[in-house]
Amino acid sequence: MSRRHLPPLASLRAFEAAARHRNFEKAGDELAVTASAVGQHVRSLEAWLRRPLFIRLPSKGVALTEIGERYAATISQVLDQLNEATARALRPEAPNALTVSTLPSFALNWLIPRLGSLKEREPNLEVRVEISVSLTDFARENVDVAIRLGRGGYPGLQTDLLMEENFFPVCSAALLGDPERPLREPADLSHHTLLHEIPEGIPDFITWPRWLGAVGLPQIDATRGPRFSHTFLALQAAASGQGVALATNVLIGDYLDAGRLVRPFPHQVKGPHQYYLVCPVASAQRPAIAAFRKWICDEAAAHVALSVGP
């Protein structure tokens, strides 16, 4: 690695505060120094860069030059990262604790119901579950492992494939037994209300139009029916007899086992994404993380075997 060529941190802090406030006095108040000291730091930085960063205004305020605007935006991000890294370094170490980041529906329908078995297997392991639909930045976030839905290929990360997804219709048993509107094959869906999930940030998500097209029924109107922001909301609506929802083998939870939902026919469509457990390679063998990885991979394998059946 080449030697870093960096200006003094004190000058960067003064410049960034002055850029945010557009005022040296307010920047000084934030940093507990005088406006004159802020100005001195800024002049020192301008001399170091050999570039003007501010235009001094008659009203005692300041305006950023074009290069000052660009530099301030970058420096602000760098100082935020430094602040986050320092906070993590100061946080007490808990060797038996780890933080898991995952999607809302996966947490509610799959992960949380199984945490009891993790506690039995690893009684000293403390797990914190965080909900997020964004990709995890392990360098900036206080997250040890993440469970994500994607296509794989995560450079620089230890990656464990957990499960693939298959999509199929589900409904209440009462709806299935309706003599006036039988539901015995996919074509019968034309006579029923379709319940939709609105996917957030998941490309190529299997929606009703995609599912019906995949089983050869693109002529069925898939635009009708209510819409829900999460899988569990659509499943709850289906369980209460409001229509037919698309479920997946991963997120169906105990609805089928408990009889709250039934599959009217066996047709299913494979989804384009899989569930992966990811973490930094450098920390993958940390005892707490290794234990969690082993447990969740075992649980996922058991779930897949149960879904496939004998």
PDB file of C-alpha atoms in Angstrom:
ATOM      1  CA  MET A   1       0.000   0.000   0.000  1.00  0.00           C
ATOM      2  CA  SER A   2       1.329   3.456  -0.933  1.00  0.00           C
ATOM      3  CA  ARG A   3       1.939   6.024   1.763  1.00  0.00           C
ATOM      4  CA  ARG A   4      -1.142   8.092   2.582  1.00  0.00           C
ATOM      5  CA  HIS A   5      -0.942  11.813   1.823  1.00  0.00           C
ATOM      6  CA  LEU A   6      -3.435  13.318   4.277  1.00  0.00           C
ATOM      7  CA  PRO A   7      -4.011  16.799   5.718  1.00  0.00           C
ATOM      8  CA  PRO A   8      -4.278  17.326   9.508  1.00  0.00           C
ATOM      9  CA  LEU A   9      -7.455  15.879  11.031  1.00  0.00           C
ATOM     10  CA  ALA A  10      -8.144  19.069  13.020  1.00  0.00           C
ATOM     11  CA  SER A  11      -8.264  21.071   9.777  1.00  0.00           C
ATOM     12  CA  LEU A  12     -10.607  18.551   8.186  1.00  0.00           C
ATOM     13  CA  ARG A  13     -12.983  18.653  11.175  1.00  0.00           C
ATOM     14  CA  ALA A  14     -13.038  22.451  11.152  1.00  0.00           C
ATOM     15  CA  PHE A  15     -13.611  22.596   7.396  1.00  0.00           C
ATOM     16  CA  GLU A  16     -16.417  20.005   7.488  1.00  0.00           C
ATOM     17  CA  ALA A  17     -18.234  21.800  10.333  1.00  0.00           C
ATOM     18  CA  ALA A  18     -17.867  25.177   8.624  1.00  0.00           C
ATOM     19  CA  ALA A  19     -19.140  23.684   5.353  1.00  0.00           C
ATOM     20  CA  ARG A  20     -22.240  22.299   7.055  1.00  0.00           C
ATOM     21  CA  HIS A  21     -23.065  25.489   8.923  1.00  0.00           C
ATOM     22  CA  ARG A  22     -21.839  27.896   6.222  1.00  0.00           C
ATOM     23  CA  ASN A  23     -20.588  29.908   9.156  1.00  0.00           C
ATOM     24  CA  PHE A  24     -17.301  29.877  11.113  1.00  0.00           C
ATOM     25  CA  GLU A  25     -18.873  31.000  14.406  1.00  0.00           C
ATOM     26  CA  LYS A  26     -21.450  28.186  14.427  1.00  0.00           C
ATOM     27  CA  ALA A  27     -18.730  25.708  13.478  1.00  0.00           C
ATOM     28  CA  GLY A  28     -16.640  27.004  16.390  1.00  0.00           C
ATOM     29  CA  ASP A  29     -19.567  26.556  18.784  1.00  0.00           C
ATOM     30  CA  GLU A  30     -19.903  22.918  17.662  1.00  0.00           C
ATOM     31  CA  LEU A  31     -16.189  22.218  18.056  1.00  0.00           C
ATOM     32  CA  ALA A  32     -15.791  24.300  21.261  1.00  0.00           C
ATOM     33  CA  VAL A  33     -13.231  26.645  19.671  1.00  0.00           C
ATOM     34  CA  THR A  34     -13.346  30.242  18.483  1.00  0.00           C
ATOM     35  CA  ALA A  35     -14.420  31.302  15.004  1.00  0.00           C
ATOM     36  CA  SER A  36     -10.899  32.614  14.532  1.00  0.00           C
ATOM     37  CA  ALA A  37      -9.492  29.142  15.234  1.00  0.00           C
ATOM     38  CA  VAL A  38     -11.884  27.625  12.681  1.00  0.00           C
ATOM     39  CA  GLY A  39     -10.770  30.190  10.130  1.00  0.00           C
ATOM     40  CA  GLN A  40      -7.133  29.424  10.834  1.00  0.00           C
ATOM     41  CA  HIS A  41      -7.702  25.690  10.344  1.00  0.00           C
ATOM     42  CA  VAL A  42      -9.558  26.348   7.083  1.00  0.00           C
ATOM     43  CA  ARG A  43      -6.801  28.618   5.756  1.00  0.00           C
ATOM     44  CA  SER A  44      -4.251  25.982   6.700  1.00  0.00           C
ATOM     45  CA  LEU A  45      -6.212  23.348   4.767  1.00  0.00           C
ATOM     46  CA  GLU A  46      -6.571  25.629   1.744  1.00  0.00           C
ATOM     47  CA  ALA A  47      -2.832  26.229   1.792  1.00  0.00           C
ATOM     48  CA  TRP A  48      -2.167  22.483   2.091  1.00  0.00           C
ATOM     49  CA  LEU A  49      -4.488  21.750  -0.853  1.00  0.00           C
ATOM     50  CA  ARG A  50      -3.430  24.860  -2.772  1.00  0.00           C
ATOM     51  CA  ARG A  51      -7.114  25.330  -3.569  1.00  0.00           C
ATOM     52  CA  PRO A  52      -9.708  27.838  -2.276  1.00  0.00           C
ATOM     53  CA  LEU A  53     -12.527  26.076  -0.441  1.00  0.00           C
ATOM     54  CA  PHE A  54     -14.640  29.049   0.687  1.00  0.00           C
ATOM     55  CA  ILE A  55     -15.707  32.430  -0.606  1.00  0.00           C
ATOM     56  CA  ARG A  56     -15.926  34.909   2.272  1.00  0.00           C
ATOM     57  CA  LEU A  57     -19.179  36.913   2.139  1.00  0.00           C
ATOM     58  CA  PRO A  58     -19.723  40.507   3.356  1.00  0.00           C
ATOM     59  CA  SER A  59     -22.445  39.233   5.718  1.00  0.00           C
ATOM     60  CA  LYS A  60     -19.796  37.333   7.727  1.00  0.00           C
ATOM     61  CA  GLY A  61     -21.033  34.074   6.268  1.00  0.00           C
ATOM     62  CA  VAL A  62     -19.183  31.895   3.775  1.00  0.00           C
ATOM     63  CA  ALA A  63     -20.046  30.030   0.604  1.00  0.00           C
ATOM     64  CA  LEU A  64     -18.286  26.956  -0.714  1.00  0.00           C
ATOM     65  CA  THR A  65     -16.409  26.986  -3.970  1.00  0.00           C
ATOM     66  CA  GLU A  66     -17.162  24.229  -6.484  1.00  0.00           C
ATOM     67  CA  ILE A  67     -14.215  22.133  -5.293  1.00  0.00           C
ATOM     68  CA  GLY A  68     -15.180  22.940  -1.691  1.00  0.00           C
ATOM     69  CA  GLU A  69     -18.676  21.490  -2.267  1.00  0.00           C
ATOM     70  CA  ARG A  70     -17.264  18.242  -3.633  1.00  0.00           C
ATOM     71  CA  TYR A  71     -14.589  17.970  -0.958  1.00  0.00           C
ATOM     72  CA  ALA A  72     -17.053  18.675   1.872  1.00  0.00           C
ATOM     73  CA  ALA A  73     -19.417  15.926   0.722  1.00  0.00           C
ATOM     74  CA  THR A  74     -16.617  13.358   0.719  1.00  0.00           C
ATOM     75  CA  ILE A  75     -15.040  14.486   3.984  1.00  0.00           C
ATOM     76  CA  SER A  76     -18.433  14.380   5.721  1.00  0.00           C
ATOM     77  CA  GLN A  77     -18.835  10.723   4.736  1.00  0.00           C
ATOM     78  CA  VAL A  78     -15.290   9.904   5.854  1.00  0.00           C
ATOM     79  CA  LEU A  79     -15.806  11.525   9.269  1.00  0.00           C
ATOM     80  CA  ASP A  80     -19.103   9.643   9.685  1.00  0.00           C
ATOM     81  CA  GLN A  81     -17.293   6.374   8.987  1.00  0.00           C
ATOM     82  CA  LEU A  82     -14.533   7.309  11.425  1.00  0.00           C
ATOM     83  CA  ASN A  83     -17.143   8.093  14.074  1.00  0.00           C
ATOM     84  CA  GLU A  84     -18.886   4.741  13.508  1.00  0.00           C
ATOM     85  CA  ALA A  85     -15.603   2.821  13.565  1.00  0.00           C
ATOM     86  CA  THR A  86     -14.593   4.530  16.815  1.00  0.00           C
ATOM     87  CA  ALA A  87     -17.957   3.743  18.401  1.00  0.00           C
ATOM     88  CA  ARG A  88     -17.551   0.075  17.459  1.00  0.00           C
ATOM     89  CA  ALA A  89     -14.018   0.010  18.849  1.00  0.00           C
ATOM     90  CA  LEU A  90     -15.220   1.447  22.151  1.00  0.00           C
ATOM     91  CA  ARG A  91     -18.137  -0.957  22.424  1.00  0.00           C
ATOM     92  CA  PRO A  92     -17.543  -3.696  25.041  1.00  0.00           C
ATOM     93  CA  GLU A  93     -16.649  -7.019  23.477  1.00  0.00           C
ATOM     94  CA  ALA A  94     -19.130  -9.854  23.963  1.00  0.00           C
ATOM     95  CA  PRO A  95     -17.550 -13.038  22.579  1.00  0.00           C
ATOM     96  CA  ASN A  96     -20.786 -15.027  22.915  1.00  0.00           C
ATOM     97  CA  ALA A  97     -23.001 -12.416  21.243  1.00  0.00           C
ATOM     98  CA  LEU A  98     -23.687 -11.761  17.596  1.00  0.00           C
ATOM     99  CA  THR A  99     -26.020  -9.539  15.597  1.00  0.00           C
ATOM    100  CA  VAL A 100     -27.989 -10.974  12.680  1.00  0.00           C
ATOM    101  CA  SER A 101     -29.460  -8.758   9.983  1.00  0.00           C
ATOM    102  CA  THR A 102     -32.258 -10.161   7.841  1.00  0.00           C
ATOM    103  CA  LEU A 103     -35.440  -9.390   5.927  1.00  0.00           C
ATOM    104  CA  PRO A 104     -38.693  -8.746   7.840  1.00  0.00           C
ATOM    105  CA  SER A 105     -40.665 -11.684   6.427  1.00  0.00           C
ATOM    106  CA  PHE A 106     -37.788 -14.139   6.869  1.00  0.00           C
ATOM    107  CA  ALA A 107     -37.301 -13.038  10.474  1.00  0.00           C
ATOM    108  CA  LEU A 108     -40.987 -13.367  11.346  1.00  0.00           C
ATOM    109  CA  ASN A 109     -41.868 -16.522   9.428  1.00  0.00           C
ATOM    110  CA  TRP A 110     -38.655 -18.552   9.592  1.00  0.00           C
ATOM    111  CA  LEU A 111     -35.856 -17.347  11.850  1.00  0.00           C
ATOM    112  CA  ILE A 112     -37.610 -16.239  15.043  1.00  0.00           C
ATOM    113  CA  PRO A 113     -39.773 -19.390  15.404  1.00  0.00           C
ATOM    114  CA  ARG A 114     -36.550 -21.447  15.361  1.00  0.00           C
ATOM    115  CA  LEU A 115     -34.479 -19.436  17.839  1.00  0.00           C
ATOM    116  CA  GLY A 116     -35.690 -21.676  20.662  1.00  0.00           C
ATOM    117  CA  SER A 117     -33.822 -24.624  19.150  1.00  0.00           C
ATOM    118  CA  LEU A 118     -30.698 -22.452  18.878  1.00  0.00           C
ATOM    119  CA  LYS A 119     -30.982 -21.644  22.582  1.00  0.00           C
ATOM    120  CA  GLU A 120     -31.195 -25.365  23.388  1.00  0.00           C
ATOM    121  CA  ARG A 121     -28.188 -26.136  21.222  1.00  0.00           C
ATOM    122  CA  GLU A 122     -26.087 -23.094  22.176  1.00  0.00           C
ATOM    123  CA  PRO A 123     -27.373 -21.913  25.577  1.00  0.00           C
ATOM    124  CA  ASN A 124     -24.575 -19.352  26.016  1.00  0.00           C
ATOM    125  CA  LEU A 125     -25.036 -17.744  22.608  1.00  0.00           C
ATOM    126  CA  GLU A 126     -26.786 -14.366  22.637  1.00  0.00           C
ATOM    127  CA  VAL A 127     -28.402 -13.436  19.331  1.00  0.00           C
ATOM    128  CA  ARG A 128     -29.679  -9.998  18.380  1.00  0.00           C
ATOM    129  CA  VAL A 129     -31.939  -9.832  15.323  1.00  0.00           C
ATOM    130  CA  GLU A 130     -32.086  -6.671  13.222  1.00  0.00           C
ATOM    131  CA  ILE A 131     -34.523  -6.057  10.365  1.00  0.00           C
ATOM    132  CA  SER A 132     -33.322  -4.482   7.137  1.00  0.00           C
ATOM    133  CA  VAL A 133     -34.052  -4.675   3.409  1.00  0.00           C
ATOM    134  CA  SER A 134     -30.702  -3.101   2.482  1.00  0.00           C
ATOM    135  CA  LEU A 135     -27.421  -4.863   1.806  1.00  0.00           C
ATOM    136  CA  THR A 136     -25.221  -4.953   4.894  1.00  0.00           C
ATOM    137  CA  ASP A 137     -22.018  -2.926   4.984  1.00  0.00           C
ATOM    138  CA  PHE A 138     -20.005  -4.993   7.460  1.00  0.00           C
ATOM    139  CA  ALA A 139     -17.287  -2.328   7.604  1.00  0.00           C
ATOM    140  CA  ARG A 140     -19.709   0.333   8.846  1.00  0.00           C
ATOM    141  CA  GLU A 141     -22.555  -1.518  10.570  1.00  0.00           C
ATOM    142  CA  ASN A 142     -22.535  -3.399  13.856  1.00  0.00           C
ATOM    143  CA  VAL A 143     -23.665  -6.622  12.162  1.00  0.00           C
ATOM    144  CA  ASP A 144     -21.885  -9.978  12.371  1.00  0.00           C
ATOM    145  CA  VAL A 145     -23.901 -12.065   9.889  1.00  0.00           C
ATOM    146  CA  ALA A 146     -26.627 -11.271   7.382  1.00  0.00           C
ATOM    147  CA  ILE A 147     -29.316 -13.411   5.756  1.00  0.00           C
ATOM    148  CA  ARG A 148     -30.236 -12.140   2.339  1.00  0.00           C
ATOM    149  CA  LEU A 149     -32.281 -13.137  -0.686  1.00  0.00           C
ATOM    150  CA  GLY A 150     -30.254 -12.962  -3.884  1.00  0.00           C
ATOM    151  CA  ARG A 151     -28.391 -14.761  -6.629  1.00  0.00           C
ATOM    152  CA  GLY A 152     -25.151 -15.361  -4.739  1.00  0.00           C
ATOM    153  CA  GLY A 153     -21.739 -14.111  -5.733  1.00  0.00           C
ATOM    154  CA  TYR A 154     -20.781 -11.898  -2.783  1.00  0.00           C
ATOM    155  CA  PRO A 155     -17.088 -11.031  -3.251  1.00  0.00           C
ATOM    156  CA  GLY A 156     -15.001 -10.982  -0.098  1.00  0.00           C
ATOM    157  CA  LEU A 157     -17.677 -12.643   2.026  1.00  0.00           C
ATOM    158  CA  GLN A 158     -18.078 -16.133   3.435  1.00  0.00           C
ATOM    159  CA  THR A 159     -21.283 -17.356   1.775  1.00  0.00           C
ATOM    160  CA  ASP A 160     -23.495 -20.278   2.812  1.00  0.00           C
ATOM    161  CA  LEU A 161     -26.464 -21.256   0.631  1.00  0.00           C
ATOM    162  CA  LEU A 162     -29.443 -21.865   2.900  1.00  0.00           C
ATOM    163  CA  MET A 163     -32.516 -22.478   0.729  1.00  0.00           C
ATOM    164  CA  GLU A 164     -34.036 -22.014  -2.692  1.00  0.00           C
ATOM    165  CA  GLU A 165     -37.554 -20.646  -3.071  1.00  0.00           C
ATOM    166  CA  ASN A 166     -40.589 -22.229  -4.740  1.00  0.00           C
ATOM    167  CA  PHE A 167     -43.830 -20.280  -5.107  1.00  0.00           C
ATOM    168  CA  PHE A 168     -47.311 -21.826  -4.939  1.00  0.00           C
ATOM    169  CA  PRO A 169     -50.903 -20.665  -4.275  1.00  0.00           C
ATOM    170  CA  VAL A 170     -52.438 -21.074  -0.821  1.00  0.00           C
ATOM    171  CA  CYS A 171     -55.908 -20.379   0.571  1.00  0.00           C
ATOM    172  CA  SER A 172     -58.134 -21.216   3.515  1.00  0.00           C
ATOM    173  CA  ALA A 173     -59.727 -24.656   3.670  1.00  0.00           C
ATOM    174  CA  ALA A 174     -63.129 -22.978   3.678  1.00  0.00           C
ATOM    175  CA  LEU A 175     -62.396 -21.309   0.361  1.00  0.00           C
ATOM    176  CA  LEU A 176     -61.173 -24.594  -1.047  1.00  0.00           C
ATOM    177  CA  GLY A 177     -64.491 -26.233  -0.206  1.00  0.00           C
ATOM    178  CA  ASP A 178     -66.668 -23.634  -1.970  1.00  0.00           C
ATOM    179  CA  PRO A 179     -69.025 -25.719  -4.199  1.00  0.00           C
ATOM    180  CA  GLU A 180     -69.950 -22.757  -6.428  1.00  0.00           C
ATOM    181  CA  ARG A 181     -66.351 -21.768  -7.205  1.00  0.00           C
ATOM    182  CA  PRO A 182     -64.196 -24.895  -7.139  1.00  0.00           C
ATOM    183  CA  LEU A 183     -60.434 -24.483  -6.833  1.00  0.00           C
ATOM    184  CA  ARG A 184     -58.951 -27.687  -8.176  1.00  0.00           C
ATOM    185  CA  GLU A 185     -56.522 -26.474 -10.841  1.00  0.00           C
ATOM    186  CA  PRO A 186     -54.714 -23.230 -11.715  1.00  0.00           C
ATOM    187  CA  ALA A 187     -57.334 -22.220 -14.312  1.00  0.00           C
ATOM    188  CA  ASP A 188     -59.898 -21.948 -11.488  1.00  0.00           C
ATOM    189  CA  LEU A 189     -57.987 -18.929 -10.120  1.00  0.00           C
ATOM    190  CA  SER A 190     -59.887 -16.781 -12.642  1.00  0.00           C
ATOM    191  CA  HIS A 191     -62.926 -17.037 -10.339  1.00  0.00           C
ATOM    192  CA  HIS A 192     -61.106 -16.027  -7.142  1.00  0.00           C
ATOM    193  CA  THR A 193     -59.620 -12.918  -5.567  1.00  0.00           C
ATOM    194  CA  LEU A 194     -55.841 -12.772  -5.880  1.00  0.00           C
ATOM    195  CA  LEU A 195     -53.893 -11.408  -2.913  1.00  0.00           C
ATOM    196  CA  HIS A 196     -50.715  -9.562  -3.880  1.00  0.00           C
ATOM    197  CA  GLU A 197     -47.470  -8.860  -2.063  1.00  0.00           C
ATOM    198  CA  ILE A 198     -45.628  -5.673  -2.990  1.00  0.00           C
ATOM    199  CA  PRO A 199     -41.934  -6.618  -3.104  1.00  0.00           C
ATOM    200  CA  GLU A 200     -39.436  -3.993  -1.933  1.00  0.00           C
ATOM    201  CA  GLY A 201     -36.068  -3.944  -3.659  1.00  0.00           C
ATOM    202  CA  ILE A 202     -36.302  -7.550  -4.938  1.00  0.00           C
ATOM    203  CA  PRO A 203     -35.875  -7.702  -8.737  1.00  0.00           C
ATOM    204  CA  ASP A 204     -37.680 -10.451 -10.678  1.00  0.00           C
ATOM    205  CA  PHE A 205     -39.868 -11.266  -7.679  1.00  0.00           C
ATOM    206  CA  ILE A 206     -42.474 -13.930  -8.502  1.00  0.00           C
ATOM    207  CA  THR A 207     -45.737 -12.005  -8.627  1.00  0.00           C
ATOM    208  CA  TRP A 208     -49.112 -13.311  -9.781  1.00  0.00           C
ATOM    209  CA  PRO A 209     -48.560 -12.242 -13.429  1.00  0.00           C
ATOM    210  CA  ARG A 210     -45.196 -14.044 -13.482  1.00  0.00           C
ATOM    211  CA  TRP A 211     -46.592 -17.139 -11.774  1.00  0.00           C
ATOM    212  CA  LEU A 212     -49.622 -17.420 -14.052  1.00  0.00           C
ATOM    213  CA  GLY A 213     -47.420 -16.905 -17.109  1.00  0.00           C
ATOM    214  CA  ALA A 214     -45.056 -19.652 -15.937  1.00  0.00           C
ATOM    215  CA  VAL A 215     -47.915 -22.192 -15.615  1.00  0.00           C
ATOM    216  CA  GLY A 216     -49.358 -21.269 -19.019  1.00  0.00           C
ATOM    217  CA  LEU A 217     -52.252 -19.037 -17.927  1.00  0.00           C
ATOM    218  CA  PRO A 218     -51.251 -15.483 -18.929  1.00  0.00           C
ATOM    219  CA  GLN A 219     -54.865 -14.737 -19.943  1.00  0.00           C
ATOM    220  CA  ILE A 220     -56.055 -14.623 -16.313  1.00  0.00           C
ATOM    221  CA  ASP A 221     -56.403 -11.030 -15.080  1.00  0.00           C
ATOM    222  CA  ALA A 222     -53.684 -10.710 -12.441  1.00  0.00           C
ATOM    223  CA  THR A 223     -54.184  -6.988 -11.786  1.00  0.00           C
ATOM    224  CA  ARG A 224     -57.187  -7.421  -9.517  1.00  0.00           C
ATOM    225  CA  GLY A 225     -57.118  -7.940  -5.773  1.00  0.00           C
ATOM    226  CA  PRO A 226     -55.735  -6.177  -2.692  1.00  0.00           C
ATOM    227  CA  ARG A 227     -52.031  -5.565  -2.124  1.00  0.00           C
ATOM    228  CA  PHE A 228     -49.895  -5.994   0.983  1.00  0.00           C
ATOM    229  CA  SER A 229     -46.430  -4.757   1.923  1.00  0.00           C
ATOM    230  CA  HIS A 230     -45.218  -8.014   3.505  1.00  0.00           C
ATOM    231  CA  THR A 231     -45.625 -11.754   3.000  1.00  0.00           C
ATOM    232  CA  PHE A 232     -47.127 -12.373   6.427  1.00  0.00           C
ATOM    233  CA  LEU A 233     -49.898  -9.828   5.757  1.00  0.00           C
ATOM    234  CA  ALA A 234     -50.900 -11.552   2.521  1.00  0.00           C
ATOM    235  CA  LEU A 235     -50.820 -14.960   4.243  1.00  0.00           C
ATOM    236  CA  GLN A 236     -52.989 -13.674   7.080  1.00  0.00           C
ATOM    237  CA  ALA A 237     -55.516 -12.328   4.577  1.00  0.00           C
ATOM    238  CA  ALA A 238     -55.574 -15.712   2.828  1.00  0.00           C
ATOM    239  CA  ALA A 239     -56.007 -17.548   6.139  1.00  0.00           C
ATOM    240  CA  SER A 240     -59.058 -15.403   6.900  1.00  0.00           C
ATOM    241  CA  GLY A 241     -60.666 -16.398   3.601  1.00  0.00           C
ATOM    242  CA  GLN A 242     -60.156 -13.165   1.682  1.00  0.00           C
ATOM    243  CA  GLY A 243     -58.611 -14.791  -1.382  1.00  0.00           C
ATOM    244  CA  VAL A 244     -55.662 -16.766  -2.724  1.00  0.00           C
ATOM    245  CA  ALA A 245     -52.082 -15.726  -1.926  1.00  0.00           C
ATOM    246  CA  LEU A 246     -48.734 -16.752  -3.348  1.00  0.00           C
ATOM    247  CA  ALA A 247     -46.613 -18.423  -0.686  1.00  0.00           C
ATOM    248  CA  THR A 248     -43.089 -19.803  -0.708  1.00  0.00           C
ATOM    249  CA  ASN A 249     -41.746 -22.964   0.844  1.00  0.00           C
ATOM    250  CA  VAL A 250     -39.459 -20.767   2.981  1.00  0.00           C
ATOM    251  CA  LEU A 251     -41.948 -18.218   4.299  1.00  0.00           C
ATOM    252  CA  ILE A 252     -45.104 -20.316   4.711  1.00  0.00           C
ATOM    253  CA  GLY A 253     -44.280 -20.768   8.419  1.00  0.00           C
ATOM    254  CA  ASP A 254     -46.601 -23.139  10.271  1.00  0.00           C
ATOM    255  CA  TYR A 255     -49.691 -22.143   8.283  1.00  0.00           C
ATOM    256  CA  LEU A 256     -49.807 -25.457   6.399  1.00  0.00           C
ATOM    257  CA  ASP A 257     -48.956 -27.691   9.372  1.00  0.00           C
ATOM    258  CA  ALA A 258     -51.586 -25.972  11.507  1.00  0.00           C
ATOM    259  CA  GLY A 259     -54.207 -26.239   8.760  1.00  0.00           C
ATOM    260  CA  ARG A 260     -54.708 -22.481   8.561  1.00  0.00           C
ATOM    261  CA  LEU A 261     -53.795 -22.605   4.890  1.00  0.00           C
ATOM    262  CA  VAL A 262     -53.911 -25.346   2.268  1.00  0.00           C
ATOM    263  CA  ARG A 263     -52.411 -25.831  -1.174  1.00  0.00           C
ATOM    264  CA  PRO A 264     -55.312 -26.283  -3.617  1.00  0.00           C
ATOM    265  CA  PHE A 265     -53.058 -27.928  -6.229  1.00  0.00           C
ATOM    266  CA  PRO A 266     -49.384 -28.984  -6.395  1.00  0.00           C
ATOM    267  CA  HIS A 267     -48.246 -26.561  -9.125  1.00  0.00           C
ATOM    268  CA  GLN A 268     -45.264 -24.420  -8.135  1.00  0.00           C
ATOM    269  CA  VAL A 269     -42.764 -22.088  -9.788  1.00  0.00           C
ATOM    270  CA  LYS A 270     -39.110 -21.862  -8.806  1.00  0.00           C
ATOM    271  CA  GLY A 271     -38.017 -18.384  -7.791  1.00  0.00           C
ATOM    272  CA  PRO A 272     -34.942 -16.681  -9.258  1.00  0.00           C
ATOM    273  CA  HIS A 273     -33.305 -16.068  -5.880  1.00  0.00           C
ATOM    274  CA  GLN A 274     -31.970 -18.083  -2.969  1.00  0.00           C
ATOM    275  CA  TYR A 275     -31.436 -17.376   0.720  1.00  0.00           C
ATOM    276  CA  TYR A 276     -27.796 -16.968   1.742  1.00  0.00           C
ATOM    277  CA  LEU A 277     -25.998 -16.464   5.017  1.00  0.00           C
ATOM    278  CA  VAL A 278     -23.063 -14.080   4.573  1.00  0.00           C
ATOM    279  CA  CYS A 279     -20.356 -12.700   6.834  1.00  0.00           C
ATOM    280  CA  PRO A 280     -16.797 -11.384   6.484  1.00  0.00           C
ATOM    281  CA  VAL A 281     -14.303 -14.164   5.773  1.00  0.00           C
ATOM    282  CA  ALA A 282     -12.042 -12.881   8.548  1.00  0.00           C
ATOM    283  CA  SER A 283     -14.700 -13.464  11.226  1.00  0.00           C
ATOM    284  CA  ALA A 284     -16.397 -16.595   9.831  1.00  0.00           C
ATOM    285  CA  GLN A 285     -14.585 -18.922  12.248  1.00  0.00           C
ATOM    286  CA  ARG A 286     -15.155 -16.805  15.346  1.00  0.00           C
ATOM    287  CA  PRO A 287     -16.744 -19.292  17.799  1.00  0.00           C
ATOM    288  CA  ALA A 288     -20.093 -17.493  18.110  1.00  0.00           C
ATOM    289  CA  ILE A 289     -20.400 -16.989  14.357  1.00  0.00           C
ATOM    290  CA  ALA A 290     -19.237 -20.517  13.540  1.00  0.00           C
ATOM    291  CA  ALA A 291     -21.814 -21.947  15.960  1.00  0.00           C
ATOM    292  CA  PHE A 292     -24.603 -19.865  14.432  1.00  0.00           C
ATOM    293  CA  ARG A 293     -23.549 -20.808  10.899  1.00  0.00           C
ATOM    294  CA  LYS A 294     -23.589 -24.518  11.758  1.00  0.00           C
ATOM    295  CA  TRP A 295     -26.982 -24.260  13.447  1.00  0.00           C
ATOM    296  CA  ILE A 296     -28.743 -22.302  10.701  1.00  0.00           C
ATOM    297  CA  CYS A 297     -27.322 -24.497   7.935  1.00  0.00           C
ATOM    298  CA  ASP A 298     -28.594 -27.588   9.779  1.00  0.00           C
ATOM    299  CA  GLU A 299     -32.018 -25.972  10.275  1.00  0.00           C
ATOM    300  CA  ALA A 300     -32.206 -24.967   6.616  1.00  0.00           C
ATOM    301  CA  ALA A 301     -31.287 -28.489   5.465  1.00  0.00           C
ATOM    302  CA  ALA A 302     -33.981 -29.980   7.709  1.00  0.00           C
ATOM    303  CA  HIS A 303     -36.530 -27.496   6.390  1.00  0.00           C
ATOM    304  CA  VAL A 304     -35.683 -28.316   2.781  1.00  0.00           C
ATOM    305  CA  ALA A 305     -35.931 -32.067   3.462  1.00  0.00           C
ATOM    306  CA  LEU A 306     -39.317 -31.583   5.109  1.00  0.00           C
ATOM    307  CA  SER A 307     -40.552 -29.407   2.235  1.00  0.00           C
ATOM    308  CA  VAL A 308     -39.484 -31.929  -0.375  1.00  0.00           C
ATOM    309  CA  GLY A 309     -40.860 -34.863   1.571  1.00  0.00           C
ATOM    310  CA  PRO A 310     -39.978 -38.535   1.176  1.00  0.00           C
TER     311      PRO A 310
END
